Every structure is written in C-alpha cells, then in structure tokens.
XYZ file of C-alpha atoms in Angstrom:
569
model
C 52.249 268.788 16.917
C 50.776 266.776 19.765
C 48.598 263.773 18.995
C 45.473 263.691 21.150
C 43.401 260.592 21.872
C 39.871 260.734 23.144
C 38.626 258.122 25.585
C 35.367 256.490 24.569
C 32.342 258.122 26.111
C 30.784 256.073 28.918
C 27.535 254.258 28.187
C 24.434 255.206 30.112
C 21.911 252.476 30.891
C 18.481 253.378 32.209
C 15.969 251.268 34.117
C 12.289 251.943 34.748
C 12.755 251.707 38.525
C 14.838 250.054 41.218
C 13.167 246.718 40.648
C 14.291 246.574 37.034
C 17.821 247.479 38.139
C 17.821 244.704 40.729
C 16.616 242.167 38.156
C 19.386 243.170 35.742
C 22.083 242.796 38.420
C 20.753 239.408 39.568
C 20.525 238.066 36.025
C 24.184 238.875 35.453
C 25.185 236.419 38.189
C 22.692 233.707 37.251
C 20.020 234.234 39.913
C 16.588 233.159 38.675
C 14.673 232.888 41.970
C 14.260 235.379 44.825
C 12.672 234.791 48.232
C 10.897 237.335 50.378
C 7.919 238.912 52.067
C 6.171 241.709 50.196
C 5.740 245.076 51.926
C 4.843 248.684 51.234
C 8.584 249.319 51.483
C 9.726 246.882 48.778
C 6.825 246.821 46.298
C 8.827 247.925 43.211
C 11.416 245.228 43.870
C 8.924 242.397 44.357
C 6.866 243.458 41.340
C 9.872 243.470 39.005
C 11.211 240.142 40.291
C 7.756 238.550 39.923
C 7.523 239.852 36.363
C 11.012 238.930 35.184
C 12.294 236.160 37.462
C 10.573 233.972 40.073
C 9.466 235.418 43.379
C 8.771 232.920 46.160
C 6.548 234.480 48.854
C 7.720 232.861 52.070
C 5.757 233.485 55.269
C 8.509 234.935 57.444
C 11.541 237.107 56.749
C 13.864 234.677 58.518
C 12.749 232.007 56.074
C 13.459 234.356 53.164
C 17.116 234.542 54.173
C 17.244 230.808 55.007
C 15.831 229.985 51.579
C 18.275 232.330 49.850
C 21.042 230.688 51.887
C 19.946 227.177 50.864
C 19.625 228.281 47.231
C 23.182 229.646 47.302
C 24.660 226.528 48.892
C 22.862 224.106 46.589
C 23.708 226.022 43.393
C 27.136 227.320 44.349
C 26.032 230.855 43.445
C 24.257 233.821 45.004
C 20.984 233.766 46.909
C 18.751 236.819 47.235
C 16.195 237.710 49.921
C 13.837 240.711 50.022
C 12.431 241.982 53.307
C 10.713 245.053 54.665
C 12.341 247.582 56.924
C 12.115 247.750 60.714
C 10.480 244.641 62.125
C 10.899 242.862 58.785
C 14.640 243.432 58.728
C 14.819 242.479 62.410
C 13.012 239.223 61.715
C 15.765 238.310 59.256
C 18.529 238.784 61.835
C 18.890 235.217 63.093
C 19.110 233.811 59.588
C 21.677 236.426 58.591
C 23.772 235.277 61.552
C 23.567 231.738 60.165
C 24.668 232.904 56.708
C 27.512 234.853 58.282
C 28.715 231.842 60.280
C 28.760 229.736 57.110
C 30.074 232.470 54.758
C 27.130 231.882 52.418
C 26.753 234.291 49.496
C 23.453 236.022 50.229
C 22.245 239.421 49.027
C 19.692 240.731 51.527
C 17.817 243.756 50.211
C 15.594 245.406 52.759
C 13.336 248.381 52.287
C 13.798 251.623 54.137
C 11.529 254.572 54.862
C 11.507 257.592 52.548
C 14.934 259.201 52.455
C 13.565 262.570 53.573
C 12.444 261.040 56.885
C 15.266 258.563 57.427
C 16.663 258.955 60.931
C 14.224 261.715 61.843
C 12.860 259.850 64.847
C 9.284 260.723 63.937
C 8.002 257.178 64.275
C 7.578 256.762 60.523
C 5.908 253.405 59.940
C 8.354 250.463 59.772
C 11.297 252.637 60.817
C 13.613 251.427 63.560
C 16.507 252.972 65.405
C 19.871 252.403 63.680
C 18.744 249.607 61.387
C 22.007 249.893 59.464
C 24.005 249.356 62.653
C 22.045 246.204 63.362
C 22.651 244.917 59.844
C 26.358 245.752 60.036
C 26.638 243.597 63.164
C 25.044 240.509 61.582
C 26.181 240.779 57.966
C 29.547 240.602 56.274
C 28.824 244.134 55.102
C 25.834 246.488 55.115
C 25.140 249.728 53.281
C 22.300 252.173 52.732
C 21.526 253.551 49.263
C 21.957 257.301 49.871
C 21.018 258.652 46.453
C 19.609 257.698 43.083
C 23.007 258.093 41.409
C 24.654 255.522 43.683
C 22.080 252.712 43.635
C 23.565 250.711 40.753
C 27.119 250.902 42.048
C 26.063 249.906 45.543
C 24.075 246.893 44.314
C 26.920 245.637 42.139
C 29.482 246.121 44.897
C 27.206 244.259 47.320
C 26.915 241.300 44.941
C 30.695 241.202 44.454
C 31.290 241.323 48.194
C 28.739 238.586 48.876
C 30.265 236.273 46.282
C 33.789 236.808 47.560
C 36.934 236.813 45.482
C 40.305 235.058 45.392
C 41.835 235.607 48.789
C 38.605 236.932 50.302
C 35.654 235.013 51.704
C 32.084 235.858 50.797
C 29.015 236.052 53.000
C 25.722 237.870 53.511
C 25.600 241.515 52.470
C 22.637 243.716 53.411
C 21.451 246.696 51.368
C 18.762 248.988 52.729
C 16.997 250.960 50.025
C 14.684 253.927 50.751
C 11.326 253.360 49.134
C 11.218 256.697 47.296
C 14.484 255.844 45.533
C 13.158 252.411 44.566
C 10.267 253.932 42.626
C 12.342 256.379 40.588
C 13.904 255.614 37.165
C 17.473 254.397 37.628
C 20.448 255.594 35.605
C 23.716 253.689 35.469
C 26.902 255.025 33.954
C 28.997 252.182 32.546
C 32.680 252.914 31.978
C 35.269 250.709 30.343
C 37.639 248.962 32.756
C 40.993 247.575 31.701
C 41.197 243.797 31.792
C 43.511 242.848 34.625
C 43.393 239.113 33.904
C 46.833 239.117 32.307
C 48.512 240.569 35.388
C 50.850 238.106 37.113
C 49.423 236.432 40.183
C 51.071 236.428 43.601
C 54.049 234.217 44.289
C 54.098 231.247 46.647
C 52.328 232.096 49.922
C 54.470 232.750 52.974
C 55.293 229.675 55.020
C 54.576 227.185 52.241
C 58.123 225.839 52.000
C 58.283 225.040 55.726
C 54.852 223.403 55.607
C 55.804 221.290 52.587
C 58.942 220.016 54.337
C 56.870 218.743 57.244
C 54.256 217.211 54.968
C 56.797 215.293 52.905
C 58.421 213.886 56.053
C 55.177 212.370 57.375
C 54.629 208.620 57.216
C 51.185 208.390 58.839
C 49.419 211.528 57.631
C 45.854 212.678 58.212
C 43.955 215.596 56.703
C 41.163 217.480 58.456
C 39.118 219.374 55.874
C 36.465 221.997 56.564
C 34.211 224.219 54.512
C 37.229 225.970 53.020
C 37.727 223.022 50.645
C 34.195 223.162 49.201
C 35.448 224.473 45.865
C 38.674 222.450 45.859
C 37.317 218.913 45.916
C 39.174 217.624 42.866
C 42.456 219.031 44.136
C 41.906 217.557 47.593
C 41.016 214.162 46.123
C 44.251 214.148 44.138
C 46.280 214.926 47.267
C 44.529 212.243 49.329
C 45.131 209.578 46.701
C 48.711 210.599 45.935
C 49.715 210.927 49.571
C 47.741 208.013 51.014
C 46.441 210.276 53.767
C 43.261 209.571 55.665
C 40.611 212.288 55.475
C 38.669 213.495 58.477
C 36.186 216.292 57.856
C 34.145 218.773 59.758
C 30.426 218.724 59.002
C 31.025 221.606 56.578
C 33.795 219.762 54.732
C 31.707 216.714 53.900
C 31.506 215.713 50.247
C 34.577 217.611 49.026
C 35.926 214.105 48.501
C 32.961 211.750 47.969
C 32.264 209.883 51.194
C 32.298 206.456 49.577
C 36.041 206.909 48.935
C 37.993 204.306 50.978
C 40.307 206.951 52.497
C 37.472 209.185 53.723
C 36.894 208.576 57.421
C 34.493 211.526 57.473
C 32.953 213.609 60.238
C 34.130 211.281 62.987
C 37.091 213.148 64.451
C 35.522 213.529 67.898
C 34.503 209.861 68.184
C 36.669 207.293 69.995
C 37.617 205.724 66.659
C 38.561 209.065 65.171
C 40.542 209.961 68.271
C 42.391 206.654 68.067
C 43.393 207.313 64.473
C 44.609 210.800 65.392
C 46.733 209.267 68.151
C 48.481 206.988 65.633
C 49.086 209.691 62.997
C 52.387 211.533 62.952
C 51.039 214.642 61.158
C 47.706 216.411 60.728
C 47.167 218.828 57.869
C 44.077 220.941 58.587
C 42.587 222.921 55.707
C 39.864 225.547 55.866
C 38.259 224.507 59.159
C 37.168 226.420 62.261
C 37.656 223.382 64.549
C 34.224 224.005 66.056
C 33.636 223.066 69.670
C 31.082 220.350 68.960
C 33.495 218.635 66.553
C 36.523 218.705 68.855
C 35.008 217.659 72.205
C 34.983 221.321 73.260
C 38.622 221.605 72.122
C 39.787 218.638 74.232
C 40.656 216.563 71.145
C 44.324 215.530 71.088
C 46.025 216.174 67.747
C 49.203 214.550 66.420
C 52.514 216.011 67.538
C 52.891 217.822 64.206
C 49.963 219.984 63.107
C 50.203 222.133 59.990
C 47.383 224.386 58.877
C 46.110 226.120 55.728
C 43.378 228.735 56.040
C 42.256 231.779 54.099
C 42.062 233.752 57.347
C 45.502 234.494 58.860
C 43.905 234.810 62.306
C 42.761 231.173 62.115
C 46.301 229.784 62.054
C 46.962 228.286 65.469
C 43.848 229.888 66.974
C 42.442 226.609 68.340
C 45.355 224.142 68.190
C 49.059 225.077 67.998
C 50.713 224.709 64.599
C 54.213 223.766 63.529
C 53.686 225.629 60.258
C 50.822 227.625 58.799
C 49.914 229.159 55.459
C 47.292 231.873 55.023
C 45.954 231.174 51.537
C 43.097 229.721 49.540
C 43.184 225.918 49.541
C 43.135 225.979 45.738
C 46.455 227.807 45.724
C 48.178 225.371 48.096
C 46.883 221.877 47.316
C 48.643 221.505 43.921
C 52.002 222.315 45.506
C 51.451 219.748 48.245
C 50.469 217.055 45.764
C 53.533 217.778 43.641
C 55.754 217.558 46.708
C 54.490 214.184 47.953
C 54.253 212.547 44.524
C 56.950 209.922 44.080
C 58.344 210.308 47.612
C 59.508 206.643 47.658
C 57.570 205.387 50.688
C 54.927 203.287 48.955
C 55.204 200.406 51.472
C 54.557 202.710 54.434
C 51.804 204.476 52.550
C 50.147 201.140 51.783
C 50.143 200.086 55.460
C 48.729 203.423 56.509
C 46.043 203.327 53.824
C 44.897 199.971 55.193
C 44.773 201.402 58.719
C 42.709 204.370 57.540
C 40.262 202.110 55.702
C 39.824 199.951 58.807
C 39.159 203.058 60.887
C 36.594 204.195 58.336
C 34.753 200.881 58.672
C 35.084 200.733 62.456
C 33.627 204.177 63.215
C 30.599 203.421 61.060
C 30.070 199.983 62.582
C 30.242 201.486 66.070
C 27.741 204.152 65.149
C 25.350 201.609 63.683
C 25.385 199.706 66.974
C 24.341 202.844 68.800
C 21.651 203.713 66.252
C 19.989 200.309 66.022
C 16.992 200.422 63.672
C 17.555 204.134 63.095
C 20.520 203.250 60.877
C 17.990 201.663 58.512
C 16.538 205.135 57.884
C 19.923 206.434 56.753
C 20.463 203.464 54.453
C 16.949 203.542 53.005
C 17.119 207.277 52.321
C 20.507 207.006 50.619
C 19.171 204.158 48.474
C 16.020 206.067 47.522
C 17.904 209.155 46.329
C 20.033 209.672 43.217
C 23.697 210.290 43.863
C 23.285 214.052 43.471
C 20.483 215.285 45.704
C 20.334 217.776 48.551
C 19.924 216.673 52.162
C 18.868 219.764 54.151
C 18.860 219.196 57.879
C 17.361 221.083 60.768
C 18.754 220.592 64.265
C 17.168 217.361 65.473
C 18.245 213.922 66.686
C 18.154 212.291 63.252
C 20.331 215.044 61.809
C 22.810 215.194 64.663
C 23.212 211.431 64.834
C 23.104 209.850 61.364
C 22.339 212.783 59.039
C 25.605 214.547 59.851
C 27.751 211.412 59.584
C 26.417 208.052 58.439
C 24.358 209.265 55.470
C 26.902 209.532 52.648
C 27.424 212.867 50.896
C 29.182 213.063 47.554
C 29.315 216.816 46.855
C 29.505 219.828 49.217
C 26.532 221.468 47.478
C 24.344 218.566 48.623
C 25.216 219.128 52.297
C 22.898 221.855 53.642
C 22.515 222.426 57.374
C 22.562 225.327 59.886
C 26.223 225.661 60.765
C 25.422 228.081 63.565
C 23.286 225.405 65.234
C 20.009 227.356 65.255
C 16.807 225.300 65.308
C 13.958 225.842 62.843
C 15.932 226.773 59.728
C 15.910 223.455 57.879
C 12.672 223.785 55.907
C 13.527 227.283 54.663
C 16.964 226.114 53.546
C 15.463 223.070 51.871
C 12.913 225.194 50.018
C 15.717 227.354 48.632
C 17.765 224.328 47.612
C 14.778 222.714 45.905
C 14.045 225.909 43.945
C 17.677 226.161 42.907
C 17.857 222.546 41.701
C 14.337 221.680 40.529
C 15.334 218.575 38.557
C 16.746 216.729 41.584
C 14.996 215.728 44.804
C 15.646 217.645 48.004
C 15.056 215.990 51.365
C 14.531 218.012 54.536
C 15.061 216.362 57.920
C 13.218 218.188 60.698
C 11.926 217.422 64.144
C 8.421 218.322 65.226
C 9.829 221.006 67.534
C 12.060 222.609 64.940
C 9.400 222.509 62.254
C 7.002 224.404 64.518
C 9.381 227.399 64.585
C 8.454 228.164 60.976
C 5.382 225.981 60.512
C 3.988 228.593 58.133
C 6.511 227.569 55.497
C 4.402 224.462 54.936
C 2.133 226.911 53.113
C 5.058 227.927 50.909
C 5.759 224.260 50.225
C 2.125 223.698 49.291
C 2.018 226.802 47.086
C 5.300 226.405 45.200
C 5.207 222.577 45.053
C 8.930 221.824 44.564
C 10.351 218.296 44.467
C 10.866 218.167 48.232
C 10.442 215.314 50.703
C 9.884 216.664 54.215
C 10.831 214.011 56.789
C 9.327 215.022 60.139
C 10.669 213.071 63.117
C 7.864 213.262 65.657
C 8.793 212.588 69.277
C 6.502 215.180 70.839
C 9.114 217.776 71.733
C 12.790 218.669 71.784
C 14.333 215.215 71.799
C 17.987 216.248 72.052
C 17.393 218.342 75.170
C 15.046 215.725 76.621
C 17.831 213.144 76.319
C 20.238 215.512 78.068
C 17.842 215.933 80.981
C 17.256 212.189 81.157
C 21.005 211.528 81.161
C 21.492 214.021 84.001
C 18.668 212.549 86.037
C 16.741 215.800 86.370
C 13.056 216.523 85.870
C 11.930 217.395 82.364
C 11.549 221.110 81.772
C 10.429 222.805 78.566
C 11.039 219.814 76.315
C 7.568 218.271 75.921
C 5.410 219.953 73.258
C 2.003 219.588 71.691
C 2.382 217.998 68.268
C -0.155 218.411 65.455
C -1.883 215.594 63.651
C 0.474 215.669 60.679
C -1.844 213.645 58.458
C -4.661 216.137 59.034
C -2.288 219.081 58.654
C -0.967 217.795 55.337
C -4.513 217.147 54.160
C -5.587 220.681 55.015
C -2.746 222.006 52.853
C -3.251 219.600 49.969
C 0.089 217.912 50.605
C 0.545 214.145 50.197
C 1.175 212.403 53.517
C 3.020 209.182 54.385
C 4.029 207.586 57.664
C 6.947 205.427 58.808
C 6.275 203.588 62.054
C 8.851 200.789 61.846
C 12.226 200.082 60.258
C 10.627 197.556 57.885
C 8.554 200.352 56.324
C 11.426 202.759 55.675
C 12.652 201.611 52.264
C 9.198 201.286 50.702
C 7.878 204.594 52.031
C 10.997 206.587 51.139
C 11.139 205.115 47.634
C 7.497 206.065 47.167
C 8.008 209.570 48.552
C 10.947 210.376 46.270
C 9.130 208.937 43.246
C 6.321 211.505 43.637
C 8.611 214.185 42.152
C 6.815 216.824 44.176
C 6.159 217.895 47.765
C 5.302 215.242 50.356
C 5.253 215.176 54.162
C 6.555 211.927 55.611
C 6.088 211.511 59.350
C 8.496 209.250 61.183
C 6.448 208.255 64.236
C 9.196 207.772 66.798
C 6.821 206.450 69.448
C 6.082 203.481 67.190
C 9.559 203.295 65.688
C 11.289 202.957 69.050
C 14.363 204.521 70.646
C 18.023 204.235 69.751
C 20.042 201.732 71.813
C 22.256 204.653 72.863
C 20.125 207.823 73.084
C 21.811 210.751 71.373
C 23.155 213.633 73.445
C 25.287 216.444 72.012
C 29.015 216.571 72.805
C 28.801 219.495 75.214
C 30.098 219.721 78.762
C 27.378 219.861 81.414
C 28.148 220.142 85.139
C 26.704 217.540 87.453
C 23.284 218.673 88.733
C 23.022 219.768 92.349
C 19.521 218.326 92.601
C 18.123 215.116 91.196
C 14.744 214.172 89.768
C 11.980 214.256 92.322
C 10.458 210.907 93.203
C-alpha cells in the first residue's frame, strides 16, 4: 500500500485594490513614507498610501524619485516614488539615472493607461511611445503589470530586485501599472517555500589566495574604499586597525570608517598630498569603488606598483587601473579573510612608522585645504559643531559642497552622506527631504546653491507643507559659481553663469518658513546653532557677496583645453 502525502493548500490573500496591495508590500520591508505626484493614473495608489502610510506630495516627479533616493540612503532601506505615466514618468528620468549610478534601492511605480488601449497609438491621454523601453534604459530593471493575476508577484519581485541580494547589487526598479488594474480587487496566492538558509554558502572566492599573499607582503599599505563598503564599515575598520593601513575613500565611501579616525585620510586621493602618499605606498587595496574621473584626475592618478582590487562586479576588476590580483565578491565576504591574514604578521615596527606617516598625511591634506578655503572653512567647522554626530548632510552640486562638504566636513556613517553621485545639479533639496522624512528625530542639513535650488524651487512648498527637521543652507552668489570660476580661470567672457536670485528673506516669509542669514565668518557658529535648535524647517542664506571669496577659487578637476580666444577688453 502506498502512503500518500498531501501538500498544504496555498493561502489566498485578497486586497481591496492595487493601492492596498502596494501598502502591504511596502510595510513588509519597513517603508512608512512614499513620495509622489498624484494623477488620474495613480489615484488608487496615492489614496491607499495616504490612508495607511504617509504620502508626501512633492511638486515634481524628479523630486519624488530624489526624495525616495534620499530616504533609502538615509535609512539603509527602500525608497518608493509614485508618478503618472507619459510626461510624469519622463520627468522622473534624470533622477532615476542618479539612483542607477549610485545603486540606490528605489521602487518607482508609475501609472499606465488602461490595458485595453496600451500601445494602441490612439493618443490616449498621458500615453507615450515605448515608455517601458525608456524605463528599462534608466532603471536597473523595469516591468509592466500585464494582468491582475501577476500584480502581486511583480511588485514583490521588483522590491527584491531593488534591494539587491548577496552577490547582486540593488538599484532603482520601475513598475508601470495600468490604471484599470489598479482599481480592481487584488488576489495573491501565497505558497510555502522551503527555507534555504541552512544550505552551505559558496567557498572562498576565486583569486583570494593570490590577493592575500600580496596583501600580507606589503609594508606601506593603503586602502581605497568606495560605496561598496557602505555596509561593511565594522569589518573595514577592523582591517585598517589590524593592518595599520591608511584609508583613502571616494566620496561614496566616506563614513564607512568614521572620518575622525587617525588612519582615515579621506576623500583626498586626487590632491597633491594624497598623490604623495600613494607614491610612497607599496600596495593599494581598492574595494568597491568605480574610480570616478573627478576623483582620479581624469584617470591620471598614479597608483602604487602593486594594486589589488575587490569588487562585486567582475567587469570592474582592472577596468580603470591594472591589477596584480582581483577578487569579484562582496566586501563583507573578503574583509574578514584579509584581517585574519595580516593579524600577527610580525612587522609592528614598520606598521608603526607607516601609521605615523598616514596620520601626518591626514593632517597635511586638511591643513592645505583650509588655506585654500580661508573663512569658508569656518562654515564647515561651525556646521559640524552645531550638529549631533549622527545627522544627514545632503548636498547639491555647488561650490560649498564640492570644496568642503565633500571632504573637510567630517562624516561618521555612510547613511549620513547624501549627494548626487551622477553629478546632476538641482537634486539636493529633494534628497534632503527624503532623508529628513526617513530620520525625523535627527536634523538634516541641505547644502544648495542659488542656481541649483532654482531647478526645483517648488520643493520649498513641500518643505513648508511637511515641516521636517531640515536646515536648508542656500549659498547665494547670483549664479553658477563653479562654472563662473572656470570661465574666470580660462580668461574668457562670462556666458550663462549669472542668474537672477530671489530675495530669500521675502521668499521664506511668503512660505511661512523661518529665515536666517550668514554674511560673515563670525556669524556662522551662532546662526547655525540657532538654525539646528529650531527642530524644524529653516532657510539659512549664506550671502557670499558679503562673506567674501575663497583665497583659491574652486574649480572642478576636469581637463579643459586652452581657449582660442580671450576675454574681450
């Protein structure tokens, strides 16, 4: 007689509509705030989120994605943005490119026209040609919900893909959802899945033994850490301290080891002091970094004779600088083995000398930068003093960010370091709004220039409406200061860099926002202390005309040919 066993019947979960399904999926991964612009093509989603979670109505779809991006970075989780179809989805494109360049976990849900008319070419309102193709090009992944039966599975798969997994990076995932399917009751079939947690993990990654041999042989080691170490800070700190290695970082790698650590040189690799330290090192271990052009003098930086690399992406190994050994793996799977290998290696005297050299380099690069900043260094010091140790600094692309915000201002945790890695202007306030919503009990500071702020000036309305604990520092120099400095340095006539600037005091007053002004270095500490102590939104204008210029005007580290014509007399 044969014994038969019956598998348990799958559970069926029902939801009133697509909005309730979306809320359930977001709650499972800890999302409590969603950003977006309401539309006839996402009404059920916005209504459910507003009822069950928190919906933040930003004024532009690009800001919705920027805010979701900032929320994800500041919390270490998933951010969610809701947009309309067609023009609305197109408006989000630039911010999705930013999220893609930074591998930020963002779920972008955009509406779509009724499924019966999708792709018909009839000119249905809000429809656009091949929207999915556009989203596929600017997202880590993109998918359209084709039927009611598949909506739940597609949403869950999109969340999983956005969050990433061991051995696989996350990033923005776009889901377009026809409006007729959003309104219908949703039905999800839940089946039991065997727990695979007990399965043995992979063995040592390929190439690790060769890399370890080179690491152990080094006497003057440096590490260059990028965004790939964001979740491996404790492991990286242990390696740095055990090995006695100096730590250079990309902008994205800042804070993985707190920047007040004596062995952290920081984001100074492309400076003369950083280059000098690289010249003295006998080995560079790079971990999880793209070696971006602006951080390597457009790839002209000279690395030590021995360069070994660890990166999740196999294609990254040796892509920018040649490697003596490379390992394609998550930093968390490699760092413990490296620490174990260098522990007790018997070269404490050499390590001690090298530690002293690294600490001197750390001090020297900062002293040199302070000389070039002049009174502007006071702003960095006063802001750091005014803030608690854990607080987000969200930075738009502007002189203050590119000079001291990206280097001199100390960062102690990667989640506090929010900036547009793709270099696009105008995204700082949206990112800061998302970060402030994600961490409401800590202050968020946004650094923006008057030019960058004008790109999404409407988000001042969001700031006034939602009233998070956010200090908006607006550096007002009447235009695009970075590009103005480049034209001045080249001796050519100004073109396109001088802009009309609003009366920020009047603007803040019209919106019901507190306003403060810093016109001199002596005012910085008092005004920033007062701004942070408000525990709410405040616009602080740094009047650069009154404050004065830097001794060495900032220009970005890009190569510019000599002009064929000079400024007219």
